Every structure is written in C-alpha cells, then in structure tokens.
Amino acid sequence: MGMLRWLRWGVACVACIAFLVGCASTESKTPVERHGALRVEGTFLLNEQGKKIQLRGISSHGLQWYGRYANKAVLQWLRDDWHIDVWRAALYLTEGGYIQNRALKQRVIDSIEAARDLGLYVVVDWHVLREGTPQAYKKDALEFFTEIAATYGHLPNLIYEICNEPNGKDVTWSGVIKPYAEEVIARIRQYDPDNLIIVGTPTWSQDVDVAAEDPITGWSNIMYTLHFYAGSHGKELRDKAERALAKGLPIFVTEWGTTLASGHEGPFIKESEEWLSFLKRHSISWINWSLNNKGEDSGLLVYNADREGKGTWKEEDLSPSGKFIRKILRKRP
C-alpha cells in the first residue's frame, strides 16, 4: 500500500513538472512563436492552431514627431516588460507626414523589421485623419501598400491598416471608404494573399454598424476598425459594436485611449475598465494610443521622458495612463 502511494506521488510529481515546463516554454515564446499566422473566422481572430486570440499592444504617435520610439530597443522593452503582442506604426499623411516627407517610410520599415526580429505583430497604419477622405491620397496608398506587401508580405506578423479614421459628412462607407478599400485590398492581395487587412469605418472609425450593413466581400482575413476614447465614448458606441458583431462583422480596435477624444483629461479608469471587459468578452484585439512624451494625458510617458527613445522606463517616467496600461498589459487576459 505504501509503495502504491509512492508510485502515485511520483506520477503526480512528473505530471506537475511537465505542466510547469510546458508553461515556462509557452511563456518564453514570442507572440508570433505562440500564435503564428493569423486568420479571421466569423467575428473572431484565430491563431495558426485555430484558437481564438486577443492581441493587445501599443501604438506609436505620429512617426514624424515621435518616430524615435520606432526602434528595436523600445519594442523589445515593450515586449519584455509590458508584455505587448503588437506594435502599431502610425504613418500620418499630412501635418508633416508621409505626403510631405517620404523619408518617414523608413520609420515604418524600422518597425516592421524590429517586430520581425522580436516576434511581435506589427500594424502598418495609413493614418488618414485631417484629410478626411481616404480617396485624397489613394494613388499614394496604392503605391505604398504595393511596396510593403511585395517586400514584407511573406512575413506572418504583418498587419495592414489601410485608412485610420475616415471622417466628414460626405465620407460615406458605401460611396467613399468601401470603394477605396476594395482597390487597396486588391493591390495588397496580389502580393500577400493571407495577412490581416483592417479597414477604417466612417466617423473617425466609429460607425462599424454602418459597415456591417454592406461589408466587403471576395477576400478573406478582413477586419474593421473601431476607435474609442473612454472619457468620450461609452455605452452608445458599445451598442453600435454589438450590432455590428451580431451581423457578423469582425472588429479590431486599432486605437483607443483612456482620456477624452482630445487626448486630454483623465485617465478615466472606471470607463476604461468597462471597455476592456467588453473587448475581452468579445475577444476583440486592441492597441492603446499612444507612445509619446509630449505631456498629453493619453500619452504613456510624462513630459520629456526618454527623449532619445531607449525604453527601459522607470515608474516615474510613466504617466498615470501609462502606469494603468502597463499594469493591464502585464496581466494575461
């Protein structure tokens, strides 16, 4: 009888050790090693094994202003200390952005190559904002995404965000945004048949319910953008998201903030937690806005912290929003 107990204890110990080794092995893997190539099924993002996943990460601010953070050292710190899965490189078009300064493309390339080396997913964000309509620089978008897809489309970690926040009363989904998206998607798919493509929606990427009435067809692995700021947007916007999900529209929150939509005031912790619970419940991936040190409340760093872009931030380098987001990211969903 005693021998039987010892045998059972030994089997239990071996099983326990195997479990712990397995956990350690999983934790030591990078996000891309864990999940591989992504695909969309219904409203869910799936990994290579067909498991539902929720990516969580950080967005740059405009690369023309804060491109110094788009480097391997910072992304490695965000991966290892903050536990991000995904980095978003925000390529503004105007306000000193890509249309005026083509050299900014190198900041996107730096982001892609650092993410590849570090095993992070990377969102290439064509940051439509002040110009309102994505049609304004469609020719440039087609050329840009052709080059990115042709050069990097073979990587499993590349994600395309083809129009950040379309806006304006005449910038409709069916008349303006969808036709633009169809052209850009067709161009990307010539070189990259599989990687995730995320499409902006009307009214600063809030009208996902409108896109759900007339979704893009003919291609797989397409998702739609929802943006919110916890101090400005609440139940009404979540209700729009619920309606879109009910119609089968897959959503990816490529930008959200803990503040008002202006980037000021807050952080609104309770409201942010409400949103995070909603996103977790629906397995919706999210990216927080943004990594900058200009002193705005939605920025992750305090004013003038890390002016060189080195990472390795101390607690005193982080804004209240930065401390909150780091804490959330370090908890596995």
Coordinates of C-alpha atoms in Angstrom, one line a residue:
M1 CA 0.0 0.0 0.0
G2 CA 2.9 2.3 0.9
M3 CA 4.6 1.5 -2.4
L4 CA 1.4 2.4 -4.3
R5 CA 1.2 5.8 -2.6
W6 CA 4.8 6.4 -3.6
L7 CA 4.1 5.5 -7.2
R8 CA 1.1 7.8 -7.3
W9 CA 3.1 10.6 -5.7
G10 CA 5.8 10.0 -8.3
V11 CA 3.4 10.1 -11.2
A12 CA 1.8 13.3 -9.8
C13 CA 5.2 14.9 -9.5
V14 CA 6.2 14.1 -13.1
A15 CA 2.9 15.5 -14.3
C16 CA 3.4 18.6 -12.3
I17 CA 6.9 19.1 -13.6
A18 CA 5.8 18.6 -17.2
F19 CA 3.0 21.1 -16.7
L20 CA 5.4 23.7 -15.3
V21 CA 7.9 23.1 -18.0
G22 CA 5.2 23.4 -20.6
C23 CA 4.0 26.7 -19.0
A24 CA 7.6 28.1 -18.9
S25 CA 8.1 27.0 -22.5
T26 CA 4.9 28.8 -23.6
E27 CA 5.8 32.0 -21.7
S28 CA 9.3 32.0 -23.2
K29 CA 8.0 32.1 -26.7
T30 CA 7.4 35.4 -28.5
P31 CA 3.8 36.3 -29.6
V32 CA 4.5 35.2 -33.2
E33 CA 6.0 31.9 -32.0
R34 CA 2.9 31.3 -29.9
H35 CA 0.3 32.2 -32.5
G36 CA 1.9 32.1 -36.0
A37 CA -0.1 33.3 -39.0
L38 CA -3.5 34.8 -38.1
R39 CA -6.8 34.3 -39.8
V40 CA -10.4 35.6 -39.3
E41 CA -13.3 33.3 -38.8
G42 CA -16.7 34.9 -38.2
T43 CA -16.2 37.7 -35.8
F44 CA -13.0 36.2 -34.2
L45 CA -9.3 36.4 -34.8
L46 CA -7.7 33.0 -34.7
N47 CA -4.1 31.9 -34.4
E48 CA -2.4 29.2 -36.6
Q49 CA -3.8 26.5 -34.3
G50 CA -7.4 27.7 -34.8
K51 CA -7.7 29.2 -31.3
K52 CA -9.5 32.5 -30.6
I53 CA -7.0 35.1 -29.5
Q54 CA -7.0 38.7 -28.4
L55 CA -3.9 40.7 -29.4
R56 CA -3.0 43.7 -27.1
G57 CA -0.5 46.4 -27.7
I58 CA 0.7 49.9 -28.1
S59 CA 0.6 52.5 -30.9
S60 CA 3.2 55.0 -31.8
H61 CA 2.1 58.6 -32.1
G62 CA 2.8 60.3 -35.5
L63 CA 6.1 59.0 -36.8
Q64 CA 7.1 62.5 -37.9
W65 CA 7.1 63.6 -34.3
Y66 CA 7.8 60.5 -32.2
G67 CA 9.5 58.2 -34.7
R68 CA 12.4 57.8 -32.3
Y69 CA 10.4 55.2 -30.4
A70 CA 10.0 53.0 -33.5
N71 CA 13.2 51.1 -32.8
K72 CA 14.2 47.6 -31.7
A73 CA 15.3 48.7 -28.2
V74 CA 11.9 50.3 -27.4
L75 CA 9.9 47.4 -29.0
Q76 CA 11.9 44.9 -27.0
W77 CA 11.2 46.7 -23.8
L78 CA 7.5 46.9 -24.6
R79 CA 7.6 43.1 -25.4
D80 CA 9.6 42.0 -22.3
D81 CA 8.4 44.5 -19.7
W82 CA 4.9 45.5 -20.8
H83 CA 4.1 42.1 -22.5
I84 CA 2.7 43.6 -25.7
D85 CA 1.8 41.3 -28.6
V86 CA 1.5 44.0 -31.3
W87 CA 3.0 47.4 -32.2
R88 CA 1.3 49.9 -34.4
A89 CA 3.4 52.3 -36.6
A90 CA 1.2 55.4 -37.2
L91 CA 2.2 57.0 -40.6
Y92 CA 0.4 60.3 -40.8
L93 CA -0.2 61.6 -44.3
T94 CA -0.3 65.3 -43.7
E95 CA 0.8 67.6 -40.8
G96 CA 4.4 66.9 -41.8
G97 CA 3.6 63.3 -42.6
Y98 CA 4.4 60.9 -45.5
I99 CA 2.9 63.0 -48.3
Q100 CA 5.3 65.9 -47.4
N101 CA 8.1 63.7 -46.1
R102 CA 8.7 60.4 -47.9
A103 CA 11.6 59.5 -45.7
L104 CA 9.1 58.6 -43.0
K105 CA 8.6 55.3 -44.7
Q106 CA 11.9 54.2 -43.2
R107 CA 10.3 54.5 -39.7
V108 CA 7.6 52.0 -40.9
I109 CA 10.3 49.7 -42.2
D110 CA 12.2 50.0 -39.0
S111 CA 9.1 49.0 -37.1
I112 CA 8.4 46.0 -39.4
E113 CA 12.0 44.7 -39.2
A114 CA 12.2 45.2 -35.4
A115 CA 8.9 43.4 -35.0
R116 CA 10.1 40.6 -37.2
D117 CA 13.3 40.1 -35.2
L118 CA 11.4 40.3 -31.9
G119 CA 8.4 38.1 -32.8
L120 CA 5.8 40.8 -32.4
Y121 CA 2.9 41.6 -34.7
V122 CA 3.1 44.9 -36.4
V123 CA 0.3 47.1 -37.8
V124 CA 1.2 49.4 -40.7
D125 CA -1.2 52.3 -40.2
W126 CA -2.0 54.6 -43.1
H127 CA -3.1 57.4 -40.8
V128 CA -6.0 59.1 -42.6
L129 CA -7.1 62.0 -40.3
R130 CA -7.0 65.7 -41.2
E131 CA -7.7 64.9 -44.9
G132 CA -10.9 63.2 -44.0
T133 CA -11.4 61.0 -47.1
P134 CA -9.0 58.1 -47.9
Q135 CA -9.6 58.9 -51.6
A136 CA -7.4 62.1 -51.2
Y137 CA -4.2 60.2 -51.5
K138 CA -5.4 56.9 -52.9
K139 CA -2.6 56.8 -55.6
D140 CA 0.0 57.2 -52.8
A141 CA -1.7 54.5 -50.8
L142 CA -1.7 52.0 -53.7
E143 CA 2.0 52.6 -54.3
F144 CA 2.9 52.4 -50.6
F145 CA 1.0 49.2 -49.8
T146 CA 2.2 47.6 -53.0
E147 CA 5.8 48.1 -51.9
I148 CA 5.1 47.0 -48.3
A149 CA 3.2 43.9 -49.4
A150 CA 5.7 42.9 -52.1
T151 CA 8.7 43.3 -49.7
Y152 CA 7.2 42.0 -46.4
G153 CA 4.0 40.2 -47.3
H154 CA 5.7 36.8 -46.8
L155 CA 6.0 37.5 -43.0
P156 CA 3.3 36.0 -40.8
N157 CA 3.3 39.0 -38.4
L158 CA 2.4 41.9 -40.8
I159 CA -1.0 43.6 -40.5
Y160 CA -2.2 46.3 -42.8
E161 CA -4.4 49.2 -41.6
I162 CA -5.4 50.9 -44.8
C163 CA -7.3 54.0 -43.5
N164 CA -7.1 55.1 -39.9
E165 CA -10.1 57.4 -39.3
P166 CA -12.1 58.4 -42.3
N167 CA -14.3 61.4 -41.4
G168 CA -16.6 64.1 -42.8
K169 CA -20.3 64.2 -43.7
D170 CA -19.6 63.3 -47.3
V171 CA -17.2 60.4 -46.5
T172 CA -19.7 57.6 -46.6
W173 CA -19.0 53.9 -46.2
S174 CA -20.5 52.6 -49.4
G175 CA -19.7 55.6 -51.6
V176 CA -16.2 56.5 -50.5
I177 CA -14.5 54.2 -48.0
K178 CA -15.5 50.8 -49.3
P179 CA -14.5 51.5 -52.9
Y180 CA -11.1 52.8 -51.7
A181 CA -10.6 49.8 -49.5
E182 CA -11.5 47.4 -52.3
E183 CA -8.8 48.9 -54.6
V184 CA -6.2 48.8 -51.9
I185 CA -7.1 45.3 -50.8
A186 CA -6.9 44.0 -54.4
R187 CA -3.4 45.5 -54.7
I188 CA -2.2 44.0 -51.4
R189 CA -3.6 40.6 -52.3
Q190 CA -1.6 40.5 -55.5
Y191 CA 1.5 40.0 -53.3
D192 CA 0.1 38.9 -49.9
P193 CA -2.8 36.6 -50.1
D194 CA -3.3 35.9 -46.4
N195 CA -2.2 38.5 -43.9
L196 CA -4.8 40.5 -41.9
I197 CA -6.1 43.8 -43.5
I198 CA -8.1 46.2 -41.3
V199 CA -10.4 48.8 -42.8
G200 CA -11.4 52.1 -41.2
T201 CA -15.1 52.9 -40.8
P202 CA -17.0 56.3 -41.0
T203 CA -17.0 59.0 -38.4
W204 CA -13.4 58.5 -37.1
S205 CA -13.8 54.7 -37.2
Q206 CA -16.9 54.5 -35.0
D207 CA -19.6 53.5 -37.5
V208 CA -18.9 49.8 -37.6
D209 CA -22.7 49.2 -37.6
V210 CA -22.9 51.0 -41.0
A211 CA -20.1 48.9 -42.4
A212 CA -21.9 45.8 -41.2
E213 CA -24.8 46.6 -43.5
D214 CA -22.6 46.4 -46.6
P215 CA -19.4 44.5 -45.8
I216 CA -16.5 43.9 -48.2
T217 CA -16.8 40.6 -49.9
G218 CA -14.5 38.5 -52.1
W219 CA -11.5 38.4 -49.8
S220 CA -10.7 36.6 -46.5
N221 CA -9.0 37.9 -43.4
I222 CA -10.6 41.4 -43.5
M223 CA -11.4 43.2 -40.2
Y224 CA -13.0 46.6 -39.4
T225 CA -11.8 49.4 -37.2
L226 CA -13.4 50.6 -34.1
H227 CA -11.8 53.6 -32.2
F228 CA -12.9 55.0 -28.8
Y229 CA -11.7 57.2 -26.0
A230 CA -13.0 56.1 -22.7
G231 CA -13.8 59.6 -21.4
S232 CA -15.9 60.5 -24.5
H233 CA -17.4 57.2 -25.7
G234 CA -19.4 54.7 -23.7
K235 CA -22.5 52.5 -24.0
E236 CA -23.8 54.1 -27.2
L237 CA -20.7 53.1 -29.1
R238 CA -20.5 49.7 -27.5
D239 CA -24.1 49.2 -28.7
K240 CA -23.0 50.0 -32.2
A241 CA -20.3 47.5 -31.9
E242 CA -22.8 44.9 -30.6
R243 CA -25.0 45.5 -33.6
A244 CA -22.1 45.0 -36.0
L245 CA -20.9 41.8 -34.2
A246 CA -24.4 40.5 -34.4
K247 CA -24.3 40.9 -38.2
G248 CA -21.0 39.0 -38.3
L249 CA -18.6 42.0 -38.7
P250 CA -15.1 41.2 -37.2
I251 CA -13.7 44.2 -35.3
F252 CA -10.2 45.2 -34.3
V253 CA -9.7 48.2 -32.0
T254 CA -6.5 49.6 -33.5
E255 CA -6.7 52.8 -31.4
W256 CA -8.2 53.6 -28.0
G257 CA -7.3 56.0 -25.2
T258 CA -8.0 56.3 -21.5
T259 CA -8.9 60.0 -21.9
L260 CA -11.3 62.3 -23.7
A261 CA -11.1 62.1 -27.5
S262 CA -8.9 65.2 -27.4
G263 CA -6.2 63.2 -25.6
H264 CA -6.7 65.4 -22.5
E265 CA -8.1 64.8 -19.1
G266 CA -8.3 61.5 -17.3
P267 CA -7.3 58.8 -17.3
F268 CA -10.9 57.6 -16.9
I269 CA -10.1 54.3 -15.2
K270 CA -13.6 53.0 -14.5
E271 CA -14.7 53.8 -18.0
S272 CA -11.6 52.2 -19.4
E273 CA -12.1 49.0 -17.4
E274 CA -15.7 48.8 -18.7
W275 CA -14.4 49.0 -22.3
L276 CA -11.6 46.4 -21.5
S277 CA -14.2 44.0 -20.1
F278 CA -16.3 44.4 -23.2
L279 CA -13.4 43.8 -25.5
K280 CA -12.3 40.7 -23.6
R281 CA -15.8 39.3 -23.6
H282 CA -15.9 39.5 -27.4
S283 CA -12.2 38.6 -27.9
I284 CA -11.6 41.9 -29.7
S285 CA -8.0 42.8 -30.1
W286 CA -6.8 46.3 -29.0
I287 CA -4.0 48.8 -29.3
N288 CA -3.6 51.7 -26.9
W289 CA -2.9 55.3 -28.0
S290 CA 0.0 56.3 -27.7
L291 CA 3.7 56.2 -27.0
N292 CA 4.8 59.9 -26.7
N293 CA 6.3 62.2 -24.2
K294 CA 4.6 65.5 -25.1
G295 CA 2.8 65.7 -21.8
E296 CA -0.8 64.9 -23.0
D297 CA -2.9 62.8 -20.7
S298 CA -3.3 59.9 -23.2
G299 CA 0.5 59.7 -23.7
L300 CA 2.3 56.8 -21.9
L301 CA 5.3 58.9 -20.8
V302 CA 5.5 62.0 -18.8
Y303 CA 6.7 65.2 -20.4
N304 CA 10.2 64.9 -21.8
A305 CA 10.9 61.4 -20.5
D306 CA 13.1 59.3 -22.7
R307 CA 13.9 61.9 -25.3
E308 CA 16.3 59.5 -27.1
G309 CA 14.0 56.6 -27.5
K310 CA 15.8 54.0 -25.4
G311 CA 13.0 52.2 -23.5
T312 CA 13.9 50.9 -20.0
W313 CA 11.5 53.3 -18.4
K314 CA 11.2 53.6 -14.6
E315 CA 7.9 54.1 -12.8
E316 CA 8.5 57.9 -12.6
D317 CA 8.8 58.0 -16.4
L318 CA 5.2 56.8 -16.9
S319 CA 2.1 59.0 -16.9
P320 CA -1.0 57.9 -14.9
S321 CA -2.3 56.4 -18.2
G322 CA 1.0 54.7 -18.9
K323 CA 1.0 53.1 -15.4
F324 CA -2.5 51.8 -15.9
I325 CA -1.9 50.4 -19.4
R326 CA 1.3 48.7 -18.3
K327 CA -0.5 47.1 -15.4
I328 CA -3.3 45.8 -17.7
L329 CA -0.9 44.5 -20.3
R330 CA 1.2 42.6 -17.8
K331 CA -1.9 40.7 -16.8
R332 CA -2.5 37.8 -19.2
P333 CA -6.1 38.0 -20.5

